[in-house]
Coordinates of C-alpha atoms and ligand atoms in Angstrom, one line a residue:
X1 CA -76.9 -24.2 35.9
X2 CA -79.4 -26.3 37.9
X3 CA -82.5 -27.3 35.8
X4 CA -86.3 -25.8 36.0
X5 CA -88.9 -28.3 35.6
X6 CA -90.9 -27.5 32.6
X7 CA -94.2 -27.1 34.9
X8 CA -92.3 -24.7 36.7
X9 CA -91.4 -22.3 34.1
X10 CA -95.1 -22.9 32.8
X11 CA -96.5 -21.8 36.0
X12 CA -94.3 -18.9 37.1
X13 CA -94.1 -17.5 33.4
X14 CA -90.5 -15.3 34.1
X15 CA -90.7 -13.7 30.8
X16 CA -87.0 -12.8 30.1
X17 CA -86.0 -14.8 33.1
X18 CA -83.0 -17.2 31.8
X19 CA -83.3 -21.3 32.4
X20 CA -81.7 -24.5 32.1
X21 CA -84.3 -27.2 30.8
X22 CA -83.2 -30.4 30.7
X23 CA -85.0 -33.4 28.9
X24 CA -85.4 -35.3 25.7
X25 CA -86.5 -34.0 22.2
X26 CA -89.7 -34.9 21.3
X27 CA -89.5 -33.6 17.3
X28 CA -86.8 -30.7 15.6
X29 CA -88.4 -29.2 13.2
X30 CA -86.4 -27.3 10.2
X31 CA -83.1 -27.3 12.3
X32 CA -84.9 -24.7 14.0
X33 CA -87.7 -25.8 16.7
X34 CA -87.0 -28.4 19.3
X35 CA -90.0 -29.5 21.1
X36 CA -88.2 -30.7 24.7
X37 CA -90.4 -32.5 26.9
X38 CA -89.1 -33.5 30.7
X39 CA -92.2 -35.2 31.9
X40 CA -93.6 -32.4 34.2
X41 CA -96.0 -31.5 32.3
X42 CA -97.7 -32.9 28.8
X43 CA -96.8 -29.9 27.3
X44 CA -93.6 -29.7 25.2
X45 CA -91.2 -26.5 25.5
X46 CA -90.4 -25.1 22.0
X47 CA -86.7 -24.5 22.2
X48 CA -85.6 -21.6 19.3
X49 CA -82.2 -22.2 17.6
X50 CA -80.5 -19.9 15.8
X51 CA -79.0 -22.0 13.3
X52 CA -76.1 -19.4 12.7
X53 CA -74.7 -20.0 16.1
X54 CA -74.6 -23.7 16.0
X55 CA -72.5 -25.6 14.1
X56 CA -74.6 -27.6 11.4
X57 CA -73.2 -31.4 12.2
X58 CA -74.0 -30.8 16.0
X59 CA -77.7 -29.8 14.6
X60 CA -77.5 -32.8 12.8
X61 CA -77.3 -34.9 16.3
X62 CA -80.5 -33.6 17.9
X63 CA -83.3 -36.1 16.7
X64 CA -86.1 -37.3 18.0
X65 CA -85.6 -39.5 21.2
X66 CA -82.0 -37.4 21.6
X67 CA -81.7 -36.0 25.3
X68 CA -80.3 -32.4 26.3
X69 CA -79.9 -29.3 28.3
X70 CA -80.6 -26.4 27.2
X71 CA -80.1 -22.6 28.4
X72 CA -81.9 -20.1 27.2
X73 CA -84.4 -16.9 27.5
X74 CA -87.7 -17.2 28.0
X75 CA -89.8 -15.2 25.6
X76 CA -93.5 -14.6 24.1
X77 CA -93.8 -16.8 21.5
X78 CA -94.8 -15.5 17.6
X79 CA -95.9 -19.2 16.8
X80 CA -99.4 -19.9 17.1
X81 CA -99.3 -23.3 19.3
X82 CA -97.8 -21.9 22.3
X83 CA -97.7 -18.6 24.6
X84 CA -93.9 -18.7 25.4
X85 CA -91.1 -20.6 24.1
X86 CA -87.0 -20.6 24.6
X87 CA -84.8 -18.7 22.8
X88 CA -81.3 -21.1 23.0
X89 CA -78.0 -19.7 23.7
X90 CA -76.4 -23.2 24.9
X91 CA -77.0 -26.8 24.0
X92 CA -75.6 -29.7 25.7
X93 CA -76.0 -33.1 23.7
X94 CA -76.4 -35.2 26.9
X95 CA -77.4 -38.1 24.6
X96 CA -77.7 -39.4 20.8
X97 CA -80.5 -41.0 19.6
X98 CA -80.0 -43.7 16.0
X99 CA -83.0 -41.9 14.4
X100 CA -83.0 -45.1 12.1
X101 CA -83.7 -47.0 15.4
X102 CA -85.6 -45.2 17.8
X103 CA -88.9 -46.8 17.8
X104 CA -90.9 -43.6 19.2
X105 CA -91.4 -41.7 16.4
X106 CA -93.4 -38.5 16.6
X107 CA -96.6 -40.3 14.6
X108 CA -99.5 -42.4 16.1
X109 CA -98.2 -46.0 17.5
X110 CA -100.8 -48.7 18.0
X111 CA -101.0 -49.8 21.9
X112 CA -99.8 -53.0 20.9
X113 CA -96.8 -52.1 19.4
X114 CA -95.8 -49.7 22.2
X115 CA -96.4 -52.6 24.5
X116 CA -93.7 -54.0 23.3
X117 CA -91.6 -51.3 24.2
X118 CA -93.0 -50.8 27.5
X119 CA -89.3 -49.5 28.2
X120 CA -89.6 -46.2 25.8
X121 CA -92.9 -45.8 25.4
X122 CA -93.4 -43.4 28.9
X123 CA -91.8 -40.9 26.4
X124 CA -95.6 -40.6 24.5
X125 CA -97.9 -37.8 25.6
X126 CA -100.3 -40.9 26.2
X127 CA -98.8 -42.9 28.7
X128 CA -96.9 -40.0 30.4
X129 CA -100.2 -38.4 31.4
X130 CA -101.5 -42.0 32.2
X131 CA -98.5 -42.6 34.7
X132 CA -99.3 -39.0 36.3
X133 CA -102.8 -39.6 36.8
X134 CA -101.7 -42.8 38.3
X135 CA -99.3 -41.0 40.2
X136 CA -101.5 -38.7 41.7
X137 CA -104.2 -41.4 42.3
X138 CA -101.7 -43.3 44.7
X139 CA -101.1 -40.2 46.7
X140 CA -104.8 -39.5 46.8
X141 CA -105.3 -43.2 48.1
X142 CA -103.0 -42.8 50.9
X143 CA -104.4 -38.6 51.4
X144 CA -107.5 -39.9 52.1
X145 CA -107.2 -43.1 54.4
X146 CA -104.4 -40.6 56.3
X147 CA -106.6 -38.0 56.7
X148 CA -109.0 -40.3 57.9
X149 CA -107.0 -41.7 60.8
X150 CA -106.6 -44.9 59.0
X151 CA -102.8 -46.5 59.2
X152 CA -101.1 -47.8 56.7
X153 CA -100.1 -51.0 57.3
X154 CA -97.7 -53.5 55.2
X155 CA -98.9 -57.2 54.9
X156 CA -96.8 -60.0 53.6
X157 CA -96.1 -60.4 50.1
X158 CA -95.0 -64.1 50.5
X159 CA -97.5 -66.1 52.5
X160 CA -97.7 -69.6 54.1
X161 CA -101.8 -69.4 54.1
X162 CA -103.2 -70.7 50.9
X163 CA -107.0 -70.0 52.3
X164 CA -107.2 -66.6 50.7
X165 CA -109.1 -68.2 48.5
X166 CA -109.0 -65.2 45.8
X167 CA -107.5 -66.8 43.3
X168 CA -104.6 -68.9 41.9
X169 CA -101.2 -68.1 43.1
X170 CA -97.6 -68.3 42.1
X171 CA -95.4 -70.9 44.4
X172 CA -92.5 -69.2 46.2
X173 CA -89.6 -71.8 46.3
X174 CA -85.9 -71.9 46.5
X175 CA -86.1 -75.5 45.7
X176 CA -83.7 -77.2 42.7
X177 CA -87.1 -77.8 40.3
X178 CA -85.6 -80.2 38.4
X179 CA -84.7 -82.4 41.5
X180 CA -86.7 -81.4 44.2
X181 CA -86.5 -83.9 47.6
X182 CA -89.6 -86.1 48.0
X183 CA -91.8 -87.1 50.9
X184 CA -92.1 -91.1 50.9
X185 CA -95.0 -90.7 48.8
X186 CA -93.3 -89.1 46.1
X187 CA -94.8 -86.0 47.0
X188 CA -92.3 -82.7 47.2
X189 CA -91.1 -82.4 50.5
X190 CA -91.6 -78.5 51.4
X191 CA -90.7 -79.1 54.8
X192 CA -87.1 -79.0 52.7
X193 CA -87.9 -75.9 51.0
X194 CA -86.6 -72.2 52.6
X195 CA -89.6 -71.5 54.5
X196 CA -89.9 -75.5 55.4
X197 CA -93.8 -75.1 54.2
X198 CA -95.3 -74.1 50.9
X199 CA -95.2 -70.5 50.4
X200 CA -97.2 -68.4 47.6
X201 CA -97.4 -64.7 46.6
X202 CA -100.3 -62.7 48.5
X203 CA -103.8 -63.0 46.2
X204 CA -105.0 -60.0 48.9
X205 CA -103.5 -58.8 52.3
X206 CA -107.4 -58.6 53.6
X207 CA -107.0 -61.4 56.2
X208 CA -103.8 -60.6 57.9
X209 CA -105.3 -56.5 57.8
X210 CA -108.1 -57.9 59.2
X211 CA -106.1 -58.7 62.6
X212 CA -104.2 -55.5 62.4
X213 CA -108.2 -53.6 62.2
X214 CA -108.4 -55.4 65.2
X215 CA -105.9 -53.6 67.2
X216 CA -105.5 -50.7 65.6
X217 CA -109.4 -50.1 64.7
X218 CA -109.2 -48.1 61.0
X219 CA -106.4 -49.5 58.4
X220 CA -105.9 -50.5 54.8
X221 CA -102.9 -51.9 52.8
X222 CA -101.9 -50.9 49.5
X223 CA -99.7 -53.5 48.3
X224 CA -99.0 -55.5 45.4
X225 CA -101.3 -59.3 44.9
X226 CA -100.4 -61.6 42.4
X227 CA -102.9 -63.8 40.7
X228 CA -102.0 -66.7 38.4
X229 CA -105.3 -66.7 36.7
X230 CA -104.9 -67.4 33.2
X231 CA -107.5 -64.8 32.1
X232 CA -106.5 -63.1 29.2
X233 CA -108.7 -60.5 29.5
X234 CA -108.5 -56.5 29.4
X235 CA -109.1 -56.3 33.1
X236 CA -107.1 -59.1 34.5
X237 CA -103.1 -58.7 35.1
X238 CA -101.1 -61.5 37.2
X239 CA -99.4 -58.5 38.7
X240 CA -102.0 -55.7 40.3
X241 CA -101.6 -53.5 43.2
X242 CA -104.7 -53.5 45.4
X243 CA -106.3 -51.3 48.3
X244 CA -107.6 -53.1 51.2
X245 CA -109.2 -51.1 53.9
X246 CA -110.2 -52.7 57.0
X247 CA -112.3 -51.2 59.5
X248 CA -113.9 -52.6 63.3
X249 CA -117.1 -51.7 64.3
X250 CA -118.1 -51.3 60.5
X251 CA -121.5 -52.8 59.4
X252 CA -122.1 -53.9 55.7
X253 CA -123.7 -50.3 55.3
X254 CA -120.7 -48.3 56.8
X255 CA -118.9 -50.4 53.8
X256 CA -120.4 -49.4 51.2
X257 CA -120.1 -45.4 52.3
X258 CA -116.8 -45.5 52.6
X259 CA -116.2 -47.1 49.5
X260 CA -118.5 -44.5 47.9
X261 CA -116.3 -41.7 49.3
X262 CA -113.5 -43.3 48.8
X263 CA -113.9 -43.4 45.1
X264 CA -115.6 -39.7 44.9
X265 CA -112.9 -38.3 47.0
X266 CA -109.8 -39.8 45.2
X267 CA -111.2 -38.7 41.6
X268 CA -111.9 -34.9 42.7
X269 CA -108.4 -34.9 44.0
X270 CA -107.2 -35.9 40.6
X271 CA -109.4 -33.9 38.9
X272 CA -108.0 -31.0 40.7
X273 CA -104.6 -31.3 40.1
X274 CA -104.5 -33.3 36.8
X275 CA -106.4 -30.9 34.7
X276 CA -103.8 -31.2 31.8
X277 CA -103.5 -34.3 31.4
X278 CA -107.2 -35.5 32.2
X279 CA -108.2 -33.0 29.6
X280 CA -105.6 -34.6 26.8
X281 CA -106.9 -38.6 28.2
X282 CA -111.0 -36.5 27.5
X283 CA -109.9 -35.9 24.0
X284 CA -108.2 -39.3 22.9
X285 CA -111.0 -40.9 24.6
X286 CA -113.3 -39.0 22.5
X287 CA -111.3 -39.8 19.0
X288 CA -110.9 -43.4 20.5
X289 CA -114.2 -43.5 20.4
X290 CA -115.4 -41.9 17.5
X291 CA -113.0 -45.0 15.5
X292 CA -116.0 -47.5 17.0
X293 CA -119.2 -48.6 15.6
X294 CA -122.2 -46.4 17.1
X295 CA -123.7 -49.1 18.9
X296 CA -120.7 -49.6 21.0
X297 CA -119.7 -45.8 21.3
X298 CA -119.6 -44.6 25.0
X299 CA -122.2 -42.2 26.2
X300 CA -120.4 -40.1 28.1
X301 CA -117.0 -38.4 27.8
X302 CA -114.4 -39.2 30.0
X303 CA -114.6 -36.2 31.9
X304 CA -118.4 -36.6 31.9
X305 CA -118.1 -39.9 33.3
X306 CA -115.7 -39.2 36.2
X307 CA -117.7 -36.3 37.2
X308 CA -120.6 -37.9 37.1
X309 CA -119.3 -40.4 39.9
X310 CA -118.0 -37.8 41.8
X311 CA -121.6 -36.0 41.7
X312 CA -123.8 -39.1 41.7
X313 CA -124.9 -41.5 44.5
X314 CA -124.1 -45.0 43.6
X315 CA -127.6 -47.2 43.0
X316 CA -127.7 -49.6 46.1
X317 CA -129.0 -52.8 44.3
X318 CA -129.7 -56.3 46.0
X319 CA -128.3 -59.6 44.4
X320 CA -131.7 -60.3 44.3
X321 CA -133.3 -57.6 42.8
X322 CA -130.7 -57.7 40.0
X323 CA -131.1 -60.9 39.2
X324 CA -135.2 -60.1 38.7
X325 CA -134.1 -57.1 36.8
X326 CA -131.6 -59.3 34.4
X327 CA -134.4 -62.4 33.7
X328 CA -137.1 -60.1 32.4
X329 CA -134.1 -57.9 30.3
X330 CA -134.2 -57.9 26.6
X331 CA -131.3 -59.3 25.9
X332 CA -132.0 -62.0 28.6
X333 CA -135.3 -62.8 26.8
X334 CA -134.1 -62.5 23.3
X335 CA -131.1 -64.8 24.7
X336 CA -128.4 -62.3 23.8
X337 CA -126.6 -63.0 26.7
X338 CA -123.6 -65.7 26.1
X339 CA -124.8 -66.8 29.7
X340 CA -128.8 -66.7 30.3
X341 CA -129.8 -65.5 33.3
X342 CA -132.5 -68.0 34.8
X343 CA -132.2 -68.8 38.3
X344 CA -131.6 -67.6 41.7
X345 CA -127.7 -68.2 42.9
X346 CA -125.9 -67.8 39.7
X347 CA -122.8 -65.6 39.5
X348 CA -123.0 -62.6 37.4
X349 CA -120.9 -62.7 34.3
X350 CA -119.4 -59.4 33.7
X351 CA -121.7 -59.1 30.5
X352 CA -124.3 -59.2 33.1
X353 CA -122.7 -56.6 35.2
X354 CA -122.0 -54.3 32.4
X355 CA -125.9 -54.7 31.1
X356 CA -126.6 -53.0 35.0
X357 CA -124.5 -50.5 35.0
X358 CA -124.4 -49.5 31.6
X359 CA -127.6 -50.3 30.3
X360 CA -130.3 -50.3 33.1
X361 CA -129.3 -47.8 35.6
X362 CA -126.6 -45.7 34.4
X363 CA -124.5 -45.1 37.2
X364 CA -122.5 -47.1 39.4
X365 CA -123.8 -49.5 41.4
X366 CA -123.2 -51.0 44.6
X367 CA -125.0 -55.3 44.4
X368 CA -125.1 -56.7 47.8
X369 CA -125.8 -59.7 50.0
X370 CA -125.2 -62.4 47.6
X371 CA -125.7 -65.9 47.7
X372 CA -123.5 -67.4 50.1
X373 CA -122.3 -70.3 47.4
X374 CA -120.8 -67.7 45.4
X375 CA -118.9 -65.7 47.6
X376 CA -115.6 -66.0 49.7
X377 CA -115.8 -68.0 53.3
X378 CA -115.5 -64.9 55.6
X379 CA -118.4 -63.4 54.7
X380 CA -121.0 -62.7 57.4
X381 CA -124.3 -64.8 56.8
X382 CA -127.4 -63.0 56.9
X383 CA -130.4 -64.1 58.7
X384 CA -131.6 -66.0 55.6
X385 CA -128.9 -68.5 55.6
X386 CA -128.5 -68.2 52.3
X387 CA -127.0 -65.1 51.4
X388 CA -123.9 -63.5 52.9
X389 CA -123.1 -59.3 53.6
X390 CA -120.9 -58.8 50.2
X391 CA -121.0 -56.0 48.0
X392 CA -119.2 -55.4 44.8
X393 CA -119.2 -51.9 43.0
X394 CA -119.3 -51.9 39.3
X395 CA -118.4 -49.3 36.7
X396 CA -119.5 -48.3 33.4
X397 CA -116.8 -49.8 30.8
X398 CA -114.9 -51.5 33.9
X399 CA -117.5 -54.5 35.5
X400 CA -116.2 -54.9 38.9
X401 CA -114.0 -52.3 40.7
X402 CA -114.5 -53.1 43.9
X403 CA -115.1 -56.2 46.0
X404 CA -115.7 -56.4 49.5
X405 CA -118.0 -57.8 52.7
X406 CA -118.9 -57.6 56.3
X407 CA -116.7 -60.2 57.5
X408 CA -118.3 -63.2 60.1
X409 CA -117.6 -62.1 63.4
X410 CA -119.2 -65.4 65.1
X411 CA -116.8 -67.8 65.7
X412 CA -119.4 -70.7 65.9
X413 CA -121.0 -69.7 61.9
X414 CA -117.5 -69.4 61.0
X415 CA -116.2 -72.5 62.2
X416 CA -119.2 -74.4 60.0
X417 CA -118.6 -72.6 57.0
X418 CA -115.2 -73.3 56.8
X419 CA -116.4 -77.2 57.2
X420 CA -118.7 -76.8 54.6
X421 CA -116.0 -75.4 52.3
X422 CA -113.4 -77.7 52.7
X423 CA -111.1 -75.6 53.8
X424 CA -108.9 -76.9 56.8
X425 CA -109.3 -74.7 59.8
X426 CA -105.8 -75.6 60.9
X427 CA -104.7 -73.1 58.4
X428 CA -106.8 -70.3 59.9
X429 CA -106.0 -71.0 62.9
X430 CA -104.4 -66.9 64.0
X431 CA -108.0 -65.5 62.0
X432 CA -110.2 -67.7 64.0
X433 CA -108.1 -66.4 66.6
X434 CA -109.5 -63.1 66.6
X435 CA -113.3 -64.7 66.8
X436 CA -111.8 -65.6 69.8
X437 CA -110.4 -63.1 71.2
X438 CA -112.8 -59.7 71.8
X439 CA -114.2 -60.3 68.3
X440 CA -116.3 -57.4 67.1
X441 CA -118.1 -56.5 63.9
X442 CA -115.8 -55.5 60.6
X443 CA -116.1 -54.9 57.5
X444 CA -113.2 -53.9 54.3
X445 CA -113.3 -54.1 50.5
X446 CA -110.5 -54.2 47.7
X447 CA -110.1 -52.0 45.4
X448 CA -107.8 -52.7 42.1
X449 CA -105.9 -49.9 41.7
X450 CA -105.4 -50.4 38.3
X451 CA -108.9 -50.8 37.5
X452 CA -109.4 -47.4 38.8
X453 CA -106.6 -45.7 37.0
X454 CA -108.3 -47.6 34.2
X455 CA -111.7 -45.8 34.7
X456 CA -109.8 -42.2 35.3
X457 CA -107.5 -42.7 32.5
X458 CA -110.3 -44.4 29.6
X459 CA -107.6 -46.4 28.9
X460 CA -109.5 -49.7 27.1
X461 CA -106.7 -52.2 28.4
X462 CA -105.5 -53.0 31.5
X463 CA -102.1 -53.0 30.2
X464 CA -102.0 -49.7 29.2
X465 CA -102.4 -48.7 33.4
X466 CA -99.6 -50.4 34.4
X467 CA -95.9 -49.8 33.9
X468 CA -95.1 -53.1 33.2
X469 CA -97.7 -55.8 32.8
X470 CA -97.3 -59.4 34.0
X471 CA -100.1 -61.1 32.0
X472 CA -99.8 -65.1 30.7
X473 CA -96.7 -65.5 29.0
X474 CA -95.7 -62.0 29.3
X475 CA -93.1 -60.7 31.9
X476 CA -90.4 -58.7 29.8
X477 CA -88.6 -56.2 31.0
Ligands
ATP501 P1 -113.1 -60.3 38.9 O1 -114.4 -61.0 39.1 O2 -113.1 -59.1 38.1 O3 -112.0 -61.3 38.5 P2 -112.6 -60.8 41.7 O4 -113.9 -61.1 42.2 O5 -111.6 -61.8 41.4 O6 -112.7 -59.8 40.4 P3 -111.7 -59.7 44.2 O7 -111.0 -61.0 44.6 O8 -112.9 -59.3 44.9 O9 -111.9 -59.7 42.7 O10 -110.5 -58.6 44.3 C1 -110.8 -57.3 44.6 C2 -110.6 -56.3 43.5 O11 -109.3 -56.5 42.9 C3 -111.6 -56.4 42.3 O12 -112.7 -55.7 42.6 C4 -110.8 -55.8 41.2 O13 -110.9 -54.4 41.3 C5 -109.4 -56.2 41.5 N1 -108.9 -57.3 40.7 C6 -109.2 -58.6 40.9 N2 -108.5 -59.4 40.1 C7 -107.7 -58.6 39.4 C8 -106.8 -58.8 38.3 N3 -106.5 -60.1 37.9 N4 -106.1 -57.8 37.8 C9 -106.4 -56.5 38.2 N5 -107.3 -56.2 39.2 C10 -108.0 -57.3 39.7
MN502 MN1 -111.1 -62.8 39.6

């Protein structure tokens, strides 16, 4: 008999109806209820045996972590925890579980210790709702940019440009390392090496989208970036999957709306159709936070916060105003900050950003034009000469979740910034290309994906969002 999903049978409700359900056994209580989960839903199907038609050693098999099918009639439940539930007439043992040694026992686990069994531990109510929400963030990403006439476009993973200059990257070589051939000056000769040049993993896809925008007018890339910063923070992963729109004829302004609607739309689509599990992720947010000290306690719920972006304009803020708003701030003036606040030009620390959004206004908020000093090289100067068209968004309990610029259109300004940056311009040579070639204005941003599924999950760690994390000296599995 061909399986029904669990979510199925949940939504059509074919009382009397008979199923196969196939999935793994969550708890058996009193050789009498199994609670079979499948992963369609968060919600476990109580499974009736009748212990007089099943021999008691095979009963003895199903434990926790074991994985069946199961026939049976659906019926109205008598129980109190559920509306329906199965009453079996067949049981297949698909697979045993050692109850001795299966680590996923049907009690609270610390998110440490299921880290370390990232391979078992999609089999919680926690991190299966996580991966659907993430799930049906990704499709919501690509709904929207489709449905916008954007195209999808895939940039390289392994690049030969190291003038991304997002972060630092991992080195792509086929090379022996332990005898790699040298230059004359003992350097490594990579003109020897598989791509005969040094090659890294993408830190962002934004500059080779940035020539596809350029053809095709509207397009983004959703891709996996790799950054060997050794941050050990709960925001930071060496492994992270990022959204890059790219869009011509796009001021700084048309930026930051898109971004805005971006975000808005992609969370209502979520909201939508992961009520379930958004609703379980409100209510061990809630206990999560309940376990901290008051001062630290969120003010808002989980599902108060994400509806709150979707029903709120984000707070447009200039660099400059924030940083008058952060030198006369309490904690700025009773030196609470790790990082005082005193002058013009200083990057914001993510304590800073978090007093902003958190503290001060309440809302997300979009900072923009920021000093040119500490900001990427394609960033279109402003008028002032001393601040560039960037914008970051930043989110309660997340700091940054969105970076992103009107890029320099003017060959000439470009040209000197590079200079004044050190970077060589031989490397650029295709991007300053495009100031060549019918340049127009443009403008993009990146998004971290998993910082989003952070937010929409109130996960607290980064590593939580992720199927795997890559983080420093961390890459099981
Ligand atoms: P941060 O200051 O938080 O390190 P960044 O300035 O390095 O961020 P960008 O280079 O602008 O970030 O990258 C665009 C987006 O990618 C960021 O807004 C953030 O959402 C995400 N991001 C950046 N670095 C990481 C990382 N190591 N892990 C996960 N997401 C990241
Ligand atoms: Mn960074």
């Amino acid at each position: 008999m061909k399986a029904t999903k669990i979510s199925e049978i949940e939504q059509q409700l074919k009382i009397n109806a008979t199923f196969c359900v196939k999935g793994w056994v969550r708890t058996f209580r009193a050789q009498r209820f199994i609670a079979l989960n499948d992963g369609s839903t968060l919600d476990n199907l109580q499974c009736v045996v009748d212990m007089d038609q099943f021999d008691d050693t095979f009963l003895k098999q199903i434990t926790t972590g074991a994985s069946l099918a199961i026939v049976g009639k659906l019926v109205a439940s008598q129980g109190s925890g559920q509306k329906f539930e199965m009453q079996v007439t067949e049981i297949e043992l698909l697979g045993v579980s050692d109850p001795e040694k299966y680590p996923i026992q049907p009690k609270k686990h610390s998110m440490e210790f299921l880290r370390e069994k990232a391979h078992l531990r999609i089999r919680t109510s926690t991190f299966s709702a996580v991966m659907r929400v993430r799930s049906a963030l990704s499709f919501a990403v690509h709904e929207f940019f489709q449905e916008k006439g954007f195209y999808h476009v895939h940039t390289p993973i392994i690049t030969g440009s190291d003038a991304e200059g997002a972060g630092e990257m991992f080195r792509v070589s086929t090379l022996n390392p332990s005898n790699p051939p040298k230059n004359e000056d003992g350097t490594i000769a990579y003109k020897e090496d598989f791509f005969g040049k040094e090659t890294n993993l993408t830190v962002s896809g934004q500059l080779e989208a940035e020539t596809y925008a350029m053809g095709l007018g509207e397009v983004y890339t959703f891709g996996p970036t790799f950054r060997a910063e050794n941050s050990n923070t709960t925001r930071h992963l060496a492994e992270f999957w990022m959204i890059e729109p790219e869009m011509a004829f796009y001021d700084l302004d048309d930026n930051m709306s898109l971004a805005e609607d971006f975000i808005s739309s992609v969370l209502k689509k979520v909201l939508q159709r992961c009520e379930k599990d958004l609703a379980f992720l409100d209510d061990r947010f809630a206990k999560e936070e309940q376990a901290k000290p008051q001062l630290e306690r969120s003010e808002m719920g989980l599902l108060e916060k994400i509806n709150f972006v979707t029903q709120n304009k984000f707070k447009r803020v200039s660099y400059t105003e924030a940083i008058d708003i952060l030198k006369n701030s309490k904690p700025n003036k009773k030196k609470k900050f790790k990082y005082p606040v005193d002058e013009w030009g200083v990057d914001l620390q993510s304590e800073h950003e978090r007093f902003l959004v958190e503290k001060h206004f309440k809302c997300p908020v979009i900072l923009y034009d920021y000093p040119s000093g500490i900001k990427a090289f394609y960033m279109r100067r402003n008028e002032d000469g001393k601040t560039v068209r960037a914008m970051d968004i930043l989110f309660p309990g997340i700091g940054e979740i969105v970076g992103g610029s009107q890029r320099e259109e003017r060959l000439d300004v470009l040209e000197k910034r590079i200079e004044e940056m050190h970077i060589d311009p031989k490397e650029l040579w295709w991007y300053l290309d495009l100031r060549r070639f019918g340049t127009v204005p443009h403008s993009g941003f990146g998004l971290g994906f998993e910082r989003l599924v952070l937010f929409t999950t109130g996960m607290s760690n980064i590593r939580d969002v992720i199927p795997y994390p890559r983080t420093p000296q961390n890459a099981e599995f």
